[in-house]
mmCIF file of C-alpha atoms in Angstrom:
data_model
loop_
_atom_site.group_PDB
_atom_site.id
_atom_site.type_symbol
_atom_site.label_atom_id
_atom_site.label_comp_id
_atom_site.label_asym_id
_atom_site.label_seq_id
_atom_site.Cartn_x
_atom_site.Cartn_y
_atom_site.Cartn_z
ATOM 1 C CA MET A 42 -54.263 -3.453 11.363
ATOM 2 C CA ASN A 43 -55.546 -3.118 14.892
ATOM 3 C CA ALA A 44 -55.458 0.103 16.902
ATOM 4 C CA GLN A 45 -52.259 -0.807 18.706
ATOM 5 C CA GLN A 46 -50.449 -1.438 15.420
ATOM 6 C CA ILE A 47 -51.709 1.837 13.908
ATOM 7 C CA ARG A 48 -50.560 3.824 16.937
ATOM 8 C CA ALA A 49 -47.134 2.198 16.831
ATOM 9 C CA ARG A 50 -46.750 2.710 13.071
ATOM 10 C CA PHE A 51 -47.475 6.434 13.385
ATOM 11 C CA LEU A 52 -44.717 6.891 15.950
ATOM 12 C CA GLU A 53 -42.326 4.733 13.910
ATOM 13 C CA PHE A 54 -43.060 6.777 10.775
ATOM 14 C CA PHE A 55 -41.928 9.992 12.431
ATOM 15 C CA ALA A 56 -39.068 8.391 14.353
ATOM 16 C CA ASP A 57 -37.749 7.381 10.915
ATOM 17 C CA ARG A 58 -37.851 11.080 10.028
ATOM 18 C CA ASP A 59 -35.698 12.148 12.961
ATOM 19 C CA HIS A 60 -38.476 12.918 15.434
ATOM 20 C CA ALA A 61 -38.047 12.265 19.133
ATOM 21 C CA VAL A 62 -40.911 10.098 20.388
ATOM 22 C CA VAL A 63 -42.219 11.555 23.662
ATOM 23 C CA ALA A 64 -44.690 9.911 26.032
ATOM 24 C CA SER A 65 -48.127 11.402 26.577
ATOM 25 C CA SER A 66 -48.401 13.916 29.378
ATOM 26 C CA SER A 67 -50.930 13.370 32.148
ATOM 27 C CA LEU A 68 -54.589 14.174 31.538
ATOM 28 C CA VAL A 69 -54.241 16.445 34.571
ATOM 29 C CA PRO A 70 -52.189 19.403 33.281
ATOM 30 C CA GLU A 71 -49.149 20.547 35.200
ATOM 31 C CA ASN A 72 -48.613 24.282 35.694
ATOM 32 C CA ASP A 73 -51.481 25.311 33.412
ATOM 33 C CA PRO A 74 -54.479 26.675 35.326
ATOM 34 C CA THR A 75 -56.299 27.445 32.062
ATOM 35 C CA LEU A 76 -57.077 23.755 31.472
ATOM 36 C CA ILE A 77 -59.196 21.259 33.403
ATOM 37 C CA PHE A 78 -57.839 18.360 31.353
ATOM 38 C CA ALA A 79 -55.276 18.042 28.593
ATOM 39 C CA ASN A 80 -57.311 18.621 25.433
ATOM 40 C CA ALA A 81 -54.682 18.623 22.695
ATOM 41 C CA GLY A 82 -51.287 17.189 21.964
ATOM 42 C CA MET A 83 -49.656 20.595 22.050
ATOM 43 C CA ASN A 84 -50.521 21.281 25.703
ATOM 44 C CA GLN A 85 -47.232 19.901 26.990
ATOM 45 C CA PHE A 86 -45.320 22.007 24.435
ATOM 46 C CA LYS A 87 -47.098 25.334 25.029
ATOM 47 C CA SER A 88 -44.104 26.927 26.747
ATOM 48 C CA VAL A 89 -41.894 25.908 23.815
ATOM 49 C CA PHE A 90 -44.189 27.624 21.302
ATOM 50 C CA LEU A 91 -44.166 30.760 23.470
ATOM 51 C CA GLY A 92 -40.352 30.796 23.511
ATOM 52 C CA MET A 93 -40.243 30.305 27.287
ATOM 53 C CA GLU A 94 -38.558 26.897 27.199
ATOM 54 C CA LYS A 95 -36.150 24.974 25.002
ATOM 55 C CA ARG A 96 -36.097 21.214 24.577
ATOM 56 C CA ASP A 97 -33.332 18.876 23.469
ATOM 57 C CA TYR A 98 -35.187 18.256 20.235
ATOM 58 C CA VAL A 99 -36.771 20.328 17.462
ATOM 59 C CA ARG A 100 -38.875 17.490 16.014
ATOM 60 C CA VAL A 101 -41.181 15.391 18.155
ATOM 61 C CA ALA A 102 -44.062 12.915 17.830
ATOM 62 C CA THR A 103 -46.519 11.774 20.495
ATOM 63 C CA CYS A 104 -49.757 9.963 21.156
ATOM 64 C CA GLN A 105 -51.461 12.213 23.703
ATOM 65 C CA LYS A 106 -54.319 11.302 26.047
ATOM 66 C CA CYS A 107 -57.025 13.996 25.730
ATOM 67 C CA MET A 108 -60.400 14.850 27.251
ATOM 68 C CA ARG A 109 -62.849 17.428 25.899
ATOM 69 C CA VAL A 110 -65.660 17.982 28.352
ATOM 70 C CA SER A 111 -65.745 21.707 29.086
ATOM 71 C CA GLY A 112 -65.119 25.127 27.585
ATOM 72 C CA LYS A 113 -64.534 25.754 23.885
ATOM 73 C CA HIS A 114 -63.485 22.163 23.182
ATOM 74 C CA ASN A 115 -66.528 20.351 24.578
ATOM 75 C CA ASP A 116 -67.852 17.284 22.790
ATOM 76 C CA LEU A 117 -69.866 15.791 25.676
ATOM 77 C CA GLU A 118 -73.396 16.170 24.313
ATOM 78 C CA GLU A 119 -72.423 14.685 20.939
ATOM 79 C CA VAL A 120 -70.932 11.563 22.478
ATOM 80 C CA GLY A 121 -72.748 8.361 21.602
ATOM 81 C CA ARG A 122 -75.139 9.987 19.131
ATOM 82 C CA ASP A 123 -72.804 10.332 16.195
ATOM 83 C CA ALA A 124 -69.948 8.309 14.810
ATOM 84 C CA ARG A 125 -66.989 10.450 15.738
ATOM 85 C CA HIS A 126 -67.149 12.432 18.990
ATOM 86 C CA HIS A 127 -65.702 11.307 22.315
ATOM 87 C CA THR A 128 -64.969 12.641 25.777
ATOM 88 C CA PHE A 129 -61.646 10.773 25.940
ATOM 89 C CA PHE A 130 -59.554 10.178 22.849
ATOM 90 C CA GLU A 131 -55.951 9.760 21.787
ATOM 91 C CA MET A 132 -54.367 12.417 19.607
ATOM 92 C CA LEU A 133 -51.537 11.433 17.301
ATOM 93 C CA GLY A 134 -49.313 14.388 16.540
ATOM 94 C CA ASN A 135 -45.999 15.593 15.175
ATOM 95 C CA TRP A 136 -44.324 18.915 15.880
ATOM 96 C CA SER A 137 -41.591 21.113 14.533
ATOM 97 C CA PHE A 138 -40.125 23.780 16.813
ATOM 98 C CA GLY A 139 -38.627 26.217 14.330
ATOM 99 C CA ASP A 140 -37.356 23.385 12.119
ATOM 100 C CA TYR A 141 -39.402 22.142 9.139
ATOM 101 C CA GLY A 142 -42.450 23.944 7.823
ATOM 102 C CA LYS A 143 -45.631 23.488 5.844
ATOM 103 C CA ARG A 144 -44.264 21.448 2.971
ATOM 104 C CA GLU A 145 -42.713 18.668 5.032
ATOM 105 C CA SER A 146 -45.713 18.525 7.344
ATOM 106 C CA LEU A 147 -48.290 18.175 4.567
ATOM 107 C CA VAL A 148 -46.234 15.887 2.321
ATOM 108 C CA TRP A 149 -45.448 13.524 5.198
ATOM 109 C CA GLY A 150 -49.094 13.544 6.229
ATOM 110 C CA TRP A 151 -50.124 12.530 2.728
ATOM 111 C CA GLU A 152 -47.442 9.827 2.568
ATOM 112 C CA PHE A 153 -48.468 8.317 5.889
ATOM 113 C CA LEU A 154 -52.191 8.211 5.123
ATOM 114 C CA THR A 155 -52.027 6.990 1.533
ATOM 115 C CA GLY A 156 -48.920 4.844 1.901
ATOM 116 C CA ASP A 157 -48.621 3.388 5.392
ATOM 117 C CA MET A 158 -52.349 3.419 6.142
ATOM 118 C CA GLY A 159 -53.516 2.547 2.628
ATOM 119 C CA LEU A 160 -56.268 5.171 2.412
ATOM 120 C CA ASP A 161 -57.607 5.868 -1.077
ATOM 121 C CA PRO A 162 -56.112 9.118 -2.462
ATOM 122 C CA ALA A 163 -59.218 9.603 -4.613
ATOM 123 C CA ASN A 164 -61.267 10.180 -1.458
ATOM 124 C CA MET A 165 -58.899 12.714 0.106
ATOM 125 C CA TRP A 166 -59.737 16.410 0.345
ATOM 126 C CA ALA A 167 -57.887 19.319 1.932
ATOM 127 C CA SER A 168 -58.881 22.675 3.337
ATOM 128 C CA VAL A 169 -56.653 25.695 3.924
ATOM 129 C CA TYR A 170 -57.175 29.118 5.473
ATOM 130 C CA ARG A 171 -58.533 31.502 2.860
ATOM 131 C CA ASP A 172 -55.317 33.466 2.171
ATOM 132 C CA ASP A 173 -52.778 30.700 2.850
ATOM 133 C CA ASP A 174 -51.464 30.544 -0.697
ATOM 134 C CA GLU A 175 -48.384 28.570 0.372
ATOM 135 C CA ALA A 176 -50.377 25.648 1.783
ATOM 136 C CA TYR A 177 -52.715 25.723 -1.221
ATOM 137 C CA ALA A 178 -49.769 25.506 -3.633
ATOM 138 C CA ILE A 179 -48.217 22.593 -1.721
ATOM 139 C CA TRP A 180 -51.432 20.602 -2.012
ATOM 140 C CA ARG A 181 -51.890 21.390 -5.690
ATOM 141 C CA ASP A 182 -48.335 21.415 -7.023
ATOM 142 C CA ASP A 183 -46.222 19.255 -4.697
ATOM 143 C CA ILE A 184 -48.752 16.635 -3.649
ATOM 144 C CA GLY A 185 -50.876 16.743 -6.794
ATOM 145 C CA LEU A 186 -54.301 17.063 -5.207
ATOM 146 C CA PRO A 187 -56.795 18.422 -7.760
ATOM 147 C CA ALA A 188 -57.768 22.051 -7.144
ATOM 148 C CA SER A 189 -61.408 20.942 -7.030
ATOM 149 C CA ARG A 190 -60.616 19.084 -3.799
ATOM 150 C CA ILE A 191 -58.777 21.943 -2.064
ATOM 151 C CA MET A 192 -61.106 24.308 -0.197
ATOM 152 C CA ARG A 193 -60.260 27.805 1.033
ATOM 153 C CA LEU A 194 -62.170 28.446 4.264
ATOM 154 C CA GLY A 195 -62.382 30.967 7.106
ATOM 155 C CA ASP A 196 -62.158 34.747 7.416
ATOM 156 C CA LEU A 197 -61.063 36.196 10.751
ATOM 157 C CA ASP A 198 -62.047 39.694 9.650
ATOM 158 C CA LYS A 199 -65.636 38.459 9.464
ATOM 159 C CA GLY A 200 -65.466 36.427 12.654
ATOM 160 C CA ASP A 201 -65.083 33.089 10.857
ATOM 161 C CA ASP A 202 -62.192 31.149 12.423
ATOM 162 C CA GLU A 203 -62.517 28.072 10.213
ATOM 163 C CA ASN A 204 -59.026 26.798 9.377
ATOM 164 C CA PHE A 205 -57.483 29.105 11.948
ATOM 165 C CA TRP A 206 -56.587 27.140 15.068
ATOM 166 C CA SER A 207 -56.091 28.240 18.650
ATOM 167 C CA MET A 208 -55.915 26.297 21.899
ATOM 168 C CA GLY A 209 -58.301 28.733 23.590
ATOM 169 C CA ASP A 210 -59.232 32.394 23.693
ATOM 170 C CA THR A 211 -55.558 33.250 24.217
ATOM 171 C CA GLY A 212 -52.239 31.608 23.424
ATOM 172 C CA PRO A 213 -50.425 30.172 20.401
ATOM 173 C CA CYS A 214 -52.419 30.091 17.182
ATOM 174 C CA GLY A 215 -52.143 30.148 13.420
ATOM 175 C CA PRO A 216 -53.642 29.068 10.086
ATOM 176 C CA CYS A 217 -54.165 25.383 9.535
ATOM 177 C CA SER A 218 -54.726 22.878 6.779
ATOM 178 C CA GLU A 219 -57.072 19.979 7.426
ATOM 179 C CA ILE A 220 -57.117 16.629 5.664
ATOM 180 C CA HIS A 221 -60.597 15.189 5.119
ATOM 181 C CA TYR A 222 -61.855 11.853 3.837
ATOM 182 C CA ASP A 223 -64.965 11.533 1.674
ATOM 183 C CA GLN A 224 -66.819 8.522 3.081
ATOM 184 C CA GLY A 225 -69.247 8.417 0.195
ATOM 185 C CA ALA A 226 -72.520 9.822 -1.079
ATOM 186 C CA ASP A 227 -74.503 7.292 0.940
ATOM 187 C CA MET A 228 -73.430 9.200 4.067
ATOM 188 C CA ALA A 229 -74.430 12.583 2.663
ATOM 189 C CA CYS A 230 -76.789 14.908 4.512
ATOM 190 C CA ASP A 231 -79.643 17.009 3.132
ATOM 191 C CA HIS A 232 -78.143 20.424 3.846
ATOM 192 C CA PRO A 233 -80.136 23.070 1.929
ATOM 193 C CA ASP A 234 -76.944 24.473 0.406
ATOM 194 C CA GLY A 235 -75.700 21.037 -0.582
ATOM 195 C CA CYS A 236 -73.601 18.405 1.137
ATOM 196 C CA THR A 237 -70.207 19.959 0.519
ATOM 197 C CA LEU A 238 -67.007 20.239 2.526
ATOM 198 C CA GLY A 239 -67.021 23.622 4.252
ATOM 199 C CA VAL A 240 -70.812 23.915 4.075
ATOM 200 C CA CYS A 241 -72.115 21.024 6.173
ATOM 201 C CA ASP A 242 -70.635 19.106 9.083
ATOM 202 C CA CYS A 243 -71.974 15.620 8.421
ATOM 203 C CA ASP A 244 -70.189 12.287 8.629
ATOM 204 C CA ARG A 245 -69.536 12.156 4.891
ATOM 205 C CA TRP A 246 -66.662 14.626 5.216
ATOM 206 C CA LEU A 247 -64.527 13.149 7.979
ATOM 207 C CA GLU A 248 -61.767 15.402 9.240
ATOM 208 C CA ILE A 249 -58.747 13.203 9.812
ATOM 209 C CA TRP A 250 -55.691 15.344 10.447
ATOM 210 C CA ASN A 251 -55.221 19.014 11.293
ATOM 211 C CA HIS A 252 -51.876 20.641 10.451
ATOM 212 C CA VAL A 253 -51.508 23.895 12.362
ATOM 213 C CA PHE A 254 -48.841 26.395 11.439
ATOM 214 C CA MET A 255 -48.108 28.223 14.685
ATOM 215 C CA GLU A 256 -47.195 31.773 13.853
ATOM 216 C CA SER A 257 -48.820 34.024 16.462
ATOM 217 C CA ASP A 258 -49.635 34.502 20.140
ATOM 218 C CA ARG A 259 -53.134 35.919 20.747
ATOM 219 C CA ASP A 260 -53.718 38.047 23.856
ATOM 220 C CA ALA A 261 -56.988 38.739 25.704
ATOM 221 C CA SER A 262 -57.812 41.645 23.380
ATOM 222 C CA GLY A 263 -57.481 39.457 20.303
ATOM 223 C CA LYS A 264 -54.215 41.026 19.197
ATOM 224 C CA LEU A 265 -51.893 38.672 17.319
ATOM 225 C CA THR A 266 -48.160 38.931 18.035
ATOM 226 C CA PRO A 267 -45.633 36.926 16.010
ATOM 227 C CA LEU A 268 -44.136 34.033 17.953
ATOM 228 C CA PRO A 269 -40.354 33.909 18.414
ATOM 229 C CA MET A 270 -40.218 31.108 15.856
ATOM 230 C CA LYS A 271 -42.648 29.573 13.402
ATOM 231 C CA SER A 272 -43.579 26.028 14.258
ATOM 232 C CA VAL A 273 -45.799 23.157 13.148
ATOM 233 C CA ASP A 274 -48.382 21.440 15.367
ATOM 234 C CA THR A 275 -50.444 18.573 13.984
ATOM 235 C CA GLY A 276 -53.187 16.485 15.536
ATOM 236 C CA MET A 277 -55.063 13.423 14.318
ATOM 237 C CA GLY A 278 -57.638 11.476 16.303
ATOM 238 C CA LEU A 279 -56.530 7.862 16.632
ATOM 239 C CA GLU A 280 -60.143 6.699 16.886
ATOM 240 C CA ARG A 281 -61.107 8.212 13.519
ATOM 241 C CA LEU A 282 -58.026 6.876 11.790
ATOM 242 C CA VAL A 283 -58.585 3.364 13.154
ATOM 243 C CA ALA A 284 -62.183 3.381 11.888
ATOM 244 C CA LEU A 285 -61.045 4.396 8.392
ATOM 245 C CA VAL A 286 -58.252 1.835 8.224
ATOM 246 C CA GLN A 287 -60.562 -0.911 9.489
ATOM 247 C CA LYS A 288 -63.175 0.191 6.920
ATOM 248 C CA VAL A 289 -66.025 0.781 9.376
ATOM 249 C CA ARG A 290 -68.365 3.772 9.278
ATOM 250 C CA SER A 291 -68.284 4.603 12.982
ATOM 251 C CA ASN A 292 -65.482 4.876 15.520
ATOM 252 C CA TYR A 293 -67.647 2.717 17.776
ATOM 253 C CA GLU A 294 -67.412 -0.152 15.280
ATOM 254 C CA SER A 295 -63.617 -0.294 15.555
ATOM 255 C CA ASP A 296 -61.642 -2.565 17.843
ATOM 256 C CA LEU A 297 -61.197 0.277 20.331
ATOM 257 C CA PHE A 298 -64.888 0.144 21.316
ATOM 258 C CA THR A 299 -66.523 -3.085 20.149
ATOM 259 C CA PRO A 300 -65.248 -5.200 23.063
ATOM 260 C CA ILE A 301 -66.962 -2.864 25.558
ATOM 261 C CA ILE A 302 -70.153 -2.611 23.502
ATOM 262 C CA ASP A 303 -70.260 -6.395 23.149
ATOM 263 C CA SER A 304 -69.841 -6.811 26.907
ATOM 264 C CA MET A 305 -72.703 -4.368 27.595
ATOM 265 C CA SER A 306 -74.890 -6.169 25.071
ATOM 266 C CA GLU A 307 -74.191 -9.491 26.744
ATOM 267 C CA LEU A 308 -74.755 -8.086 30.235
ATOM 268 C CA SER A 309 -78.040 -6.374 29.356
ATOM 269 C CA GLY A 310 -79.327 -9.069 27.014
ATOM 270 C CA ARG A 311 -80.087 -6.423 24.394
ATOM 271 C CA ALA A 312 -78.860 -6.035 20.848
ATOM 272 C CA PRO A 313 -76.726 -2.978 20.067
ATOM 273 C CA ALA A 314 -79.339 -1.206 17.932
ATOM 274 C CA GLY A 315 -81.374 1.989 18.039
ATOM 275 C CA GLU A 316 -81.425 3.879 21.346
ATOM 276 C CA ASP A 317 -79.896 0.870 23.090
ATOM 277 C CA ARG A 318 -76.849 1.207 20.859
ATOM 278 C CA VAL A 319 -76.598 4.914 21.745
ATOM 279 C CA SER A 320 -76.525 3.978 25.429
ATOM 280 C CA MET A 321 -73.901 1.305 24.835
ATOM 281 C CA GLN A 322 -71.754 3.770 22.903
ATOM 282 C CA VAL A 323 -72.058 6.353 25.681
ATOM 283 C CA ILE A 324 -71.006 3.742 28.230
ATOM 284 C CA ALA A 325 -68.083 2.589 26.062
ATOM 285 C CA ASP A 326 -66.828 6.143 25.690
ATOM 286 C CA HIS A 327 -67.403 7.206 29.291
ATOM 287 C CA ALA A 328 -65.829 4.068 30.754
ATOM 288 C CA ARG A 329 -62.623 4.840 28.876
ATOM 289 C CA ALA A 330 -62.710 8.477 29.985
ATOM 290 C CA VAL A 331 -63.272 7.695 33.653
ATOM 291 C CA CYS A 332 -60.596 4.982 33.747
ATOM 292 C CA PHE A 333 -57.906 7.206 32.245
ATOM 293 C CA ALA A 334 -58.933 10.255 34.311
ATOM 294 C CA ILE A 335 -58.826 8.376 37.606
ATOM 295 C CA ALA A 336 -55.545 6.700 36.639
ATOM 296 C CA ASP A 337 -54.044 10.181 36.210
ATOM 297 C CA GLY A 338 -55.317 11.366 39.602
ATOM 298 C CA ALA A 339 -58.660 13.011 38.763
ATOM 299 C CA VAL A 340 -61.054 11.323 41.190
ATOM 300 C CA PRO A 341 -64.807 12.075 41.386
ATOM 301 C CA GLY A 342 -65.571 15.122 43.525
ATOM 302 C CA ASN A 343 -67.762 18.166 44.012
ATOM 303 C CA ASP A 344 -65.856 20.775 42.025
ATOM 304 C CA GLY A 345 -63.383 21.303 39.231
ATOM 305 C CA ARG A 346 -62.204 18.258 37.328
ATOM 306 C CA GLY A 347 -63.536 16.004 40.086
ATOM 307 C CA TYR A 348 -67.044 17.230 39.332
ATOM 308 C CA VAL A 349 -66.517 16.567 35.623
ATOM 309 C CA VAL A 350 -65.471 12.975 36.337
ATOM 310 C CA ARG A 351 -68.510 12.530 38.573
ATOM 311 C CA HIS A 352 -70.768 13.957 35.857
ATOM 312 C CA ILE A 353 -69.381 11.489 33.298
ATOM 313 C CA LEU A 354 -69.881 8.620 35.743
ATOM 314 C CA ARG A 355 -73.485 9.616 36.393
ATOM 315 C CA ARG A 356 -74.189 9.978 32.677
ATOM 316 C CA ALA A 357 -72.838 6.486 32.063
ATOM 317 C CA ALA A 358 -74.907 5.118 34.956
ATOM 318 C CA ARG A 359 -78.047 6.750 33.552
ATOM 319 C CA HIS A 360 -77.502 5.070 30.212
ATOM 320 C CA GLY A 361 -76.952 1.808 32.029
ATOM 321 C CA ARG A 362 -80.411 2.181 33.546
ATOM 322 C CA ASN A 363 -81.734 2.782 30.033
ATOM 323 C CA LEU A 364 -80.448 -0.720 29.270
ATOM 324 C CA GLY A 365 -82.203 -2.159 32.294
ATOM 325 C CA LEU A 366 -79.039 -2.483 34.377
ATOM 326 C CA ARG A 367 -79.745 -2.003 38.100
ATOM 327 C CA GLU A 368 -76.551 -3.414 39.594
ATOM 328 C CA PRO A 369 -73.048 -1.911 39.315
ATOM 329 C CA PHE A 370 -71.758 -2.557 35.804
ATOM 330 C CA LEU A 371 -69.053 -0.027 34.883
ATOM 331 C CA TRP A 372 -66.377 -2.177 36.467
ATOM 332 C CA ARG A 373 -67.070 -4.734 33.755
ATOM 333 C CA ALA A 374 -66.395 -2.129 31.066
ATOM 334 C CA ALA A 375 -63.222 -1.096 32.888
ATOM 335 C CA GLU A 376 -61.996 -4.694 32.813
ATOM 336 C CA VAL A 377 -62.434 -4.813 29.035
#
């Protein structure tokens, strides 16, 4: 399957389960001064989670345009140097506003990945927040995942927020359960405590899908107040899923990026290897980010999101010079 087919199948899967399919919101958030760019699928539903707004639906699925280039969710310096981080990406997600709960969310997630996407169940792992016994039991008893592949992580009392998700320092939050894919021992790292999920953060253990169980609203003091209704918020990076389905080890080897990388290789006359490949991957990522940002009204400027767009442009241009490119070239990537 190509990326377009995978995106469409995700939305169809949840439409078949009575979810409204809603278009992505703009990368430039409306009425939310806390964000420079939309950075998660739940941004457009924040007021619903807070009980400030009601929608005509209680189940929804989207494919949201996201950028993570500042603040807590900032992947900029990792871009191009590993297999999985991006400035711009698409987040597949499904939500329940006071309707279904953990069981449906996790069971459907498992069905979609192992059934519709054909991922090998033997390579699937799950993590849950340390005292989320309900999620743990669903994985073990309802889905049948061996206990040896279910990890309890995080401890807020000790300052460890692993498997406890929040959009920022304040706002809706709650425990989460993440689905991971073991890409094999040949991708293992040499962490001194062993290459194990929850210990290291290498490419062997690829986080695919995060299922967040929204239960609380956190204020500036850190106090957690129960939300008016318990809800489900899930997010899965399209780029990671496409790479897994297409059986490639890097997002940049999928059909979302290879056309741009191939065009930069042809233009520069260099093979996509070593540091040259890093530069081509940076350009491929940044070209996508700039195109979508400008299309949504964020033009290069001297402050705010305009400065961020300009910074991404300059970073791409610098990597173009690393490839020996001295004439304008990003327009070629934009065409691809």
